[in-house]
Tab-separated table of N, CA and C in Angstrom:
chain	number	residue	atom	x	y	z
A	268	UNK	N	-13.328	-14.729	-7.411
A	268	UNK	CA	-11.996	-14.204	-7.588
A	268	UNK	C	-11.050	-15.373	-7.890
A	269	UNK	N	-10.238	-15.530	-8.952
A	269	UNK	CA	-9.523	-15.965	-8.712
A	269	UNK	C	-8.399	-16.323	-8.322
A	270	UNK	N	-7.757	-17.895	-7.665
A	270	UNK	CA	-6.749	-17.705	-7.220
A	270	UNK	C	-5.253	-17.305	-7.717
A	271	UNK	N	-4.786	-16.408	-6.697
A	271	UNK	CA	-3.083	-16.198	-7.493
A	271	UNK	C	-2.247	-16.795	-6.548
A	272	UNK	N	-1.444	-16.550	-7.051
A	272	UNK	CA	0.005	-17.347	-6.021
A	272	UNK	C	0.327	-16.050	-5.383
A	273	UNK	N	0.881	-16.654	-4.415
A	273	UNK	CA	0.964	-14.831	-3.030
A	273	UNK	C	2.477	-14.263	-3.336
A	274	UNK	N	2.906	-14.873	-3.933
A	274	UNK	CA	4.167	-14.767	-3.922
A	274	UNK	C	4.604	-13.655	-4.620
A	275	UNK	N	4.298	-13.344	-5.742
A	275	UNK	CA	3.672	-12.671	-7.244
A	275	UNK	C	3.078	-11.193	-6.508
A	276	UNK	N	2.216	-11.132	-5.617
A	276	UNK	CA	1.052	-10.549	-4.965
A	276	UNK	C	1.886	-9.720	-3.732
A	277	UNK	N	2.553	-10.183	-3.331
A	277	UNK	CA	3.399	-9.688	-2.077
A	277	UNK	C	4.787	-8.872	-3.029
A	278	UNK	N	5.570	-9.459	-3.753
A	278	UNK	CA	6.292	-8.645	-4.528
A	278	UNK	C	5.509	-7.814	-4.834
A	279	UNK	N	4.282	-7.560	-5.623
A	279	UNK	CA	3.871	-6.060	-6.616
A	279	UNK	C	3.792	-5.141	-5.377
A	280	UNK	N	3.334	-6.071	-3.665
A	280	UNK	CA	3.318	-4.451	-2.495
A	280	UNK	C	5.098	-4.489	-2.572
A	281	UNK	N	5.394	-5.306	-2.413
A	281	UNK	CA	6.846	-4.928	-2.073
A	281	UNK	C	7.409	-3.823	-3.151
A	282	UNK	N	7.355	-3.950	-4.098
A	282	UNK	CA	7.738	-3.098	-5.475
A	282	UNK	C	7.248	-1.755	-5.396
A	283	UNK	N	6.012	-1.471	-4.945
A	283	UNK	CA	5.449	-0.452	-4.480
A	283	UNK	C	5.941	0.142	-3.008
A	284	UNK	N	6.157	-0.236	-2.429
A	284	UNK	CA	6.346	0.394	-0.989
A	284	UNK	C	8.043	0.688	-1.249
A	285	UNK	N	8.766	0.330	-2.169
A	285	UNK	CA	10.281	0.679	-2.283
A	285	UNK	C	10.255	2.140	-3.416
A	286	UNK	N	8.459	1.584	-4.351
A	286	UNK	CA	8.807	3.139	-4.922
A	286	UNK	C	8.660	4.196	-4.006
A	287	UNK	N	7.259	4.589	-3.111
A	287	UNK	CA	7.037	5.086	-2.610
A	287	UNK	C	8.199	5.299	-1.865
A	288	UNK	N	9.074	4.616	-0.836
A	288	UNK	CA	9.943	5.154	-0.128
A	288	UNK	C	11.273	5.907	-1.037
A	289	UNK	N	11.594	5.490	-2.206
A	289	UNK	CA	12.463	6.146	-2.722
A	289	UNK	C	12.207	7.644	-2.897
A	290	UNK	N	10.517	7.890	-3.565
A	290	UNK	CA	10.291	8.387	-3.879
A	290	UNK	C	10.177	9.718	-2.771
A	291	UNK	N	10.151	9.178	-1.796
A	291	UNK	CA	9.253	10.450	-0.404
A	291	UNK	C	10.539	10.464	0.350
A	292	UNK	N	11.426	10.144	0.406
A	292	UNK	CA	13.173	10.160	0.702
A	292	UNK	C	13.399	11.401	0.858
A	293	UNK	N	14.027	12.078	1.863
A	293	UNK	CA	13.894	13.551	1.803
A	293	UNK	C	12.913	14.552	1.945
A	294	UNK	N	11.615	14.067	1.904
A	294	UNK	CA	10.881	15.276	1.093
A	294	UNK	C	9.659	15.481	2.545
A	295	UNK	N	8.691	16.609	2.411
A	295	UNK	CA	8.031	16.907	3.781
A	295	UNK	C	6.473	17.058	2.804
A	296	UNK	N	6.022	16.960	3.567
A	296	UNK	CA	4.159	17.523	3.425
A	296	UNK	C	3.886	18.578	2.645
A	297	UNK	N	4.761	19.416	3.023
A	297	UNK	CA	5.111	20.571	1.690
A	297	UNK	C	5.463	20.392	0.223
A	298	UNK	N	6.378	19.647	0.313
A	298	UNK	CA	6.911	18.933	-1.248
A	298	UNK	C	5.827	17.832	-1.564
A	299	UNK	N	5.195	17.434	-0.478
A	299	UNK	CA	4.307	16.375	-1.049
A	299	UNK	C	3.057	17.062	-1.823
A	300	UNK	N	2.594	18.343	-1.029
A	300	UNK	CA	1.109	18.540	-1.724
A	300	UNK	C	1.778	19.687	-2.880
A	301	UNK	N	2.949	20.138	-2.859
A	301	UNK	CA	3.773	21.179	-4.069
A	301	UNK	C	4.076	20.707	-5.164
A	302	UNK	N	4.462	18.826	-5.442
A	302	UNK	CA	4.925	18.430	-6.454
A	302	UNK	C	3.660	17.641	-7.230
A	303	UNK	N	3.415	18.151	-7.892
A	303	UNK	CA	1.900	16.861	-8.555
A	303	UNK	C	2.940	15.776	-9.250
A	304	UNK	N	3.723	15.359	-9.727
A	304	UNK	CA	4.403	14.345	-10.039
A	304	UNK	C	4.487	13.404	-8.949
A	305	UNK	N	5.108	13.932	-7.745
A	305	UNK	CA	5.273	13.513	-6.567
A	305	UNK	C	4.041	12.730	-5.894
A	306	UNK	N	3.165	13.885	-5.517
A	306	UNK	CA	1.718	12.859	-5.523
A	306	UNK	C	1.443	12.373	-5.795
A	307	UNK	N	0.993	12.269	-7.353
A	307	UNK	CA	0.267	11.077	-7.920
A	307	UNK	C	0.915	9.884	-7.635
A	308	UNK	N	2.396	9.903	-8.122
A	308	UNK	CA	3.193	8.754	-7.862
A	308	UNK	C	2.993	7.960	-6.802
A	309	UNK	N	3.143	8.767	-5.698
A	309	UNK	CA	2.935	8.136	-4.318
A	309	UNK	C	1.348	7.513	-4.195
A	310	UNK	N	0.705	8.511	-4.500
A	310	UNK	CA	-1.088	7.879	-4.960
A	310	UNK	C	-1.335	6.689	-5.807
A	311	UNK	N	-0.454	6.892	-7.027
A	311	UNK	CA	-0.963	5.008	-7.532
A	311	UNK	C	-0.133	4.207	-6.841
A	312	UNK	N	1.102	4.489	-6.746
A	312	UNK	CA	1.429	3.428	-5.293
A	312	UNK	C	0.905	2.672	-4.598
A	313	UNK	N	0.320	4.209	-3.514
A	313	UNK	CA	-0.736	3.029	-2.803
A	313	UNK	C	-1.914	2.731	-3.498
A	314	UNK	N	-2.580	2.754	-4.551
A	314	UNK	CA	-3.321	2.404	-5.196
A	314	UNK	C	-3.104	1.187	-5.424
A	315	UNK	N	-1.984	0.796	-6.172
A	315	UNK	CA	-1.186	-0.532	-5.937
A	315	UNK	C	-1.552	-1.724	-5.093
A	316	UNK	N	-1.025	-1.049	-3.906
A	316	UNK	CA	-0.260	-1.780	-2.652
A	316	UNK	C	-1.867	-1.988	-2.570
A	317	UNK	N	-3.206	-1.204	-2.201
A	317	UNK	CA	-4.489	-1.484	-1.876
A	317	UNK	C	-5.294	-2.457	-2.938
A	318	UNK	N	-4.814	-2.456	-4.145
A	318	UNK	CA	-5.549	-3.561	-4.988
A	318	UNK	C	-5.004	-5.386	-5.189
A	319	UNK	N	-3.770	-5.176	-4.329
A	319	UNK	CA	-2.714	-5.870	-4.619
A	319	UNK	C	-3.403	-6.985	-3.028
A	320	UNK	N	-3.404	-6.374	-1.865
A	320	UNK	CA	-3.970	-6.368	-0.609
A	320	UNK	C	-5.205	-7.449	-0.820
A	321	UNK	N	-5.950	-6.597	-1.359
A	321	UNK	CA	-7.217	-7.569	-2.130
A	321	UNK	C	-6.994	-8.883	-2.289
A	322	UNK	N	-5.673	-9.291	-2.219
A	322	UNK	CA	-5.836	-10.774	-3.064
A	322	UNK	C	-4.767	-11.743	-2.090
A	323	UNK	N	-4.456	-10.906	-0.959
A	323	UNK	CA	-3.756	-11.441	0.352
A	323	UNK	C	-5.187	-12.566	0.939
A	324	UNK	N	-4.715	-13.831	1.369
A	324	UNK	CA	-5.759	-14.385	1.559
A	324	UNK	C	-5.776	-14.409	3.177
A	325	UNK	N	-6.747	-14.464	3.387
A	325	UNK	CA	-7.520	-13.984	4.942
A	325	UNK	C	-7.043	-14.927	6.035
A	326	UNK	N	-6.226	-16.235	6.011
A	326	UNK	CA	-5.258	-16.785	6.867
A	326	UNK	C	-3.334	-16.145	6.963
A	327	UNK	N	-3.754	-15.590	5.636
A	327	UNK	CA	-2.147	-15.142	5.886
A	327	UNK	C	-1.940	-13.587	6.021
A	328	UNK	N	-2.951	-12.587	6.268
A	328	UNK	CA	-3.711	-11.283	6.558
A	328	UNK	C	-3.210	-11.820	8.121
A	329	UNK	N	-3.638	-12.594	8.428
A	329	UNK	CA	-3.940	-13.293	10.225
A	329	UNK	C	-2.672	-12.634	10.441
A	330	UNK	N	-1.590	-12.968	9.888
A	330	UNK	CA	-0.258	-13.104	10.330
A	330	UNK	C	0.489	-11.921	11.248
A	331	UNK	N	-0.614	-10.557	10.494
A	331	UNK	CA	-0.097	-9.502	10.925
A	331	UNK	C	-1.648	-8.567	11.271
A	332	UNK	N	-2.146	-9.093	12.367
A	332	UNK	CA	-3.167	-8.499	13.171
A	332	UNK	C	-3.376	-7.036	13.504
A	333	UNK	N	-2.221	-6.751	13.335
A	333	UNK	CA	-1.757	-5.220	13.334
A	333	UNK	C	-2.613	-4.052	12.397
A	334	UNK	N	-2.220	-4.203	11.118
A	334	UNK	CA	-2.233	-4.328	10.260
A	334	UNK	C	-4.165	-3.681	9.476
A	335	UNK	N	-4.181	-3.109	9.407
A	335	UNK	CA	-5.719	-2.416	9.151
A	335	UNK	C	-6.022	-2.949	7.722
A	336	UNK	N	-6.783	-3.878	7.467
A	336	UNK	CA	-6.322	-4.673	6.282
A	336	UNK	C	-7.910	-3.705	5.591
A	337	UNK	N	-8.781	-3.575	6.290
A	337	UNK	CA	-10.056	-3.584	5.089
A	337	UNK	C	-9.749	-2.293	5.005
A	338	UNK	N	-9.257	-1.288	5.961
A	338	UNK	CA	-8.750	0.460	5.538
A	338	UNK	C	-7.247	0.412	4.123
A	339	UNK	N	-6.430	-0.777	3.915
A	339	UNK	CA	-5.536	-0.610	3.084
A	339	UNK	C	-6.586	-1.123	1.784
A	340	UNK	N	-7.074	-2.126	2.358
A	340	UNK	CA	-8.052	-2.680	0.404
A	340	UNK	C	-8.712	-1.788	0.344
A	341	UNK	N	-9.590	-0.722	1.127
A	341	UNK	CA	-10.012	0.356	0.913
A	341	UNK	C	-9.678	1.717	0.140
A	342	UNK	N	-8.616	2.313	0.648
A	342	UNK	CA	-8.175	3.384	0.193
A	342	UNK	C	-7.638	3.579	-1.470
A	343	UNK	N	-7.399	2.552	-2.020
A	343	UNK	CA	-7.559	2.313	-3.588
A	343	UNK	C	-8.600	3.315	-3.994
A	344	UNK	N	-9.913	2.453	-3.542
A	344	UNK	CA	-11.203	3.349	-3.924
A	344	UNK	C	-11.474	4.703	-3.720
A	345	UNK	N	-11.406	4.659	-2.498
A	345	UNK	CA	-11.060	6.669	-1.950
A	345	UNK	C	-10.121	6.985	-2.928
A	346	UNK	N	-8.675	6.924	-3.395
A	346	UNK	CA	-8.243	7.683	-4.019
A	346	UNK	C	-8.416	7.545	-5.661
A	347	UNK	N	-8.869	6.885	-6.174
A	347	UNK	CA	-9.475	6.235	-7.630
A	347	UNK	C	-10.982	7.240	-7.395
A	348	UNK	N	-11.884	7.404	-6.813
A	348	UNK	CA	-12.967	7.443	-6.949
A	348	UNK	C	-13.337	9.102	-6.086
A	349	UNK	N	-12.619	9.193	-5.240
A	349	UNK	CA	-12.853	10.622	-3.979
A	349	UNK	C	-11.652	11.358	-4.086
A	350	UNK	N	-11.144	11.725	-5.260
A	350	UNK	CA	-9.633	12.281	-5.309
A	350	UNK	C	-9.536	13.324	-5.099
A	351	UNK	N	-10.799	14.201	-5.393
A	351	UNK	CA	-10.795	15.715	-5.473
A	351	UNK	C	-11.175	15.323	-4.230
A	352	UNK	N	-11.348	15.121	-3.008
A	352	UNK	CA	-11.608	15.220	-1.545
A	352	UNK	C	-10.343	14.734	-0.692
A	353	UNK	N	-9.297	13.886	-1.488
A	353	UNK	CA	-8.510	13.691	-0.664
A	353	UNK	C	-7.589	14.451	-0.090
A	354	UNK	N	-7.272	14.431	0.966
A	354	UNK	CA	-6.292	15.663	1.587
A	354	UNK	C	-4.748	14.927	2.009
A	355	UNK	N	-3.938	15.492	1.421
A	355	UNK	CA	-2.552	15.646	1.114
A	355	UNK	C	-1.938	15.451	2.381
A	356	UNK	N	-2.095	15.829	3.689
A	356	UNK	CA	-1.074	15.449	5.001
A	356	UNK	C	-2.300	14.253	5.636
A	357	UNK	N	-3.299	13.485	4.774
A	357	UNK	CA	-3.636	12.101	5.404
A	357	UNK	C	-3.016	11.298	4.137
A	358	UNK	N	-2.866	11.717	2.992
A	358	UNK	CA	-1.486	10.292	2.604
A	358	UNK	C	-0.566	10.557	2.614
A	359	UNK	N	0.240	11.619	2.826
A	359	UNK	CA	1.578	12.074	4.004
A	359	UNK	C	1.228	11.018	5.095
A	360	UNK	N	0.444	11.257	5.521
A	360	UNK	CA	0.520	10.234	7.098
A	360	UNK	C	0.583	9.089	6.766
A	361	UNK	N	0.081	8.379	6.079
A	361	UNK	CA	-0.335	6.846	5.739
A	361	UNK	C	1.445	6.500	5.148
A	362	UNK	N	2.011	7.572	4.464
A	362	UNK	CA	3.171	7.515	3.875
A	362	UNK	C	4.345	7.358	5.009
A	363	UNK	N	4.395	8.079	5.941
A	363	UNK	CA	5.049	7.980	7.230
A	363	UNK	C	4.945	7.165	8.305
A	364	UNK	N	3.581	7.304	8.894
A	364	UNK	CA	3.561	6.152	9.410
A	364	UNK	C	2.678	4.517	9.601
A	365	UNK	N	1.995	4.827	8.308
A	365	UNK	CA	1.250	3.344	7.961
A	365	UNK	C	2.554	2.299	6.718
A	366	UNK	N	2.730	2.727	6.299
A	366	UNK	CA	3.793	2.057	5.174
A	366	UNK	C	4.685	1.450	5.504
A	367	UNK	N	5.717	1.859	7.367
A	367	UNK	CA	6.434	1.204	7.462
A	367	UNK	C	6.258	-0.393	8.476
A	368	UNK	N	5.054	-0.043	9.349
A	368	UNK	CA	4.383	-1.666	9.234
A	368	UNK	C	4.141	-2.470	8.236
A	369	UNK	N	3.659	-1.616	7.431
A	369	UNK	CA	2.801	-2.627	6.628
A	369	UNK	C	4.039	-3.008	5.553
A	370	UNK	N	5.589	-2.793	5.735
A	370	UNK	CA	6.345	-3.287	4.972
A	370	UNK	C	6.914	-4.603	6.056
A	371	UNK	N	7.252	-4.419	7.263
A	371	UNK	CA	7.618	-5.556	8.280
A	371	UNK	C	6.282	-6.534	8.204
A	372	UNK	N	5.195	-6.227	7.740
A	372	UNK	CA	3.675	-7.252	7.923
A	372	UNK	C	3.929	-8.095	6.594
A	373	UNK	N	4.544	-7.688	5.431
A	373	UNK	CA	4.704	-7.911	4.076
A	373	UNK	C	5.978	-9.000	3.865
A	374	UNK	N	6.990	-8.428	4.353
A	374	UNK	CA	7.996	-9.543	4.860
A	374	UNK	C	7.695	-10.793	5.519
A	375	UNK	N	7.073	-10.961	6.547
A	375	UNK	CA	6.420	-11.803	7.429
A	375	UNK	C	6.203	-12.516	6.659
A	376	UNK	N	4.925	-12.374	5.635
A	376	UNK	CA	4.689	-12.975	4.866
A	376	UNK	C	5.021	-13.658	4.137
A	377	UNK	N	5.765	-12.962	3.355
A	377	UNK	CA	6.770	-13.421	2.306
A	377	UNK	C	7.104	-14.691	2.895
A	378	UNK	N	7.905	-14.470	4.203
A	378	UNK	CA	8.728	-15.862	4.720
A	378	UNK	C	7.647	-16.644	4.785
A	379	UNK	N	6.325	-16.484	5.319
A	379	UNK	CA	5.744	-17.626	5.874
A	379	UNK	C	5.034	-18.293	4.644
A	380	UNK	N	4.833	-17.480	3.736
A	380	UNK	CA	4.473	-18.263	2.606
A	380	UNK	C	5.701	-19.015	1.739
A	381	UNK	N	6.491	-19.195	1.957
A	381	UNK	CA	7.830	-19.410	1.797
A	381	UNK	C	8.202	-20.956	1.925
A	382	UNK	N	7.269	-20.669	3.494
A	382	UNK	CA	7.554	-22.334	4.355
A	382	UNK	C	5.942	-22.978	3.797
A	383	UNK	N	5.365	-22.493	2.956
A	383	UNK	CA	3.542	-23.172	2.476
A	383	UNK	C	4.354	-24.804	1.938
């Protein structure tokens, strides 16, 4: 793999996790599995944010222990590859309440790669 600069890498989640929140602003589990615009959007999102993850390097992952790192580089694939199986109130959930750690874990970062 090669190397990228994190900096670059942490913006594209950051860019993503501001669409997604703009995007799911208002809206419930209902509007989520009712709007196919809505979904998908939110789906390459985190599609995004999970391929993007991939290239977080494994001392600065450390930072935020929290943080379910091989389930976020994961779920790319589940939804790229298992789409017709995915169910609509588990990325509602991931949308509610996995996204807003993993935006305070993303920040962290940011700064501490900041001070590299």
């Amino acid at each position: 793999m090669a190397v990228r600069r994190i900096e670059p890498i942490l913006a594209e989640i950051m860019e993503a996790l501001d669409g997604i929140s703009a995007a799911a602003a208002g809206k419930t589990l209902d509007d989520f599995n009712s709007d196919w615009l809505l979904r998908h959007g939110i789906e390459r999102g985190i599609e995004i944010i999970s391929e993007a993850a991939r290239h977080i390097p494994d001392d600065l992952a450390a930072l935020a222990p929290e943080i379910p790192w091989k389930q976020v580089r994961g779920i790319g694939n589940v939804l790229r590859h298992e789409y017709h199986n995915t169910s609509g109130a588990i990325v509602w959930a991931v949308v509610t309440d996995s996204l807003p750690p993993l935006r305070l874990a993303v920040e962290r970062m940011l700064e501490a790669s900041q001070r590299r």
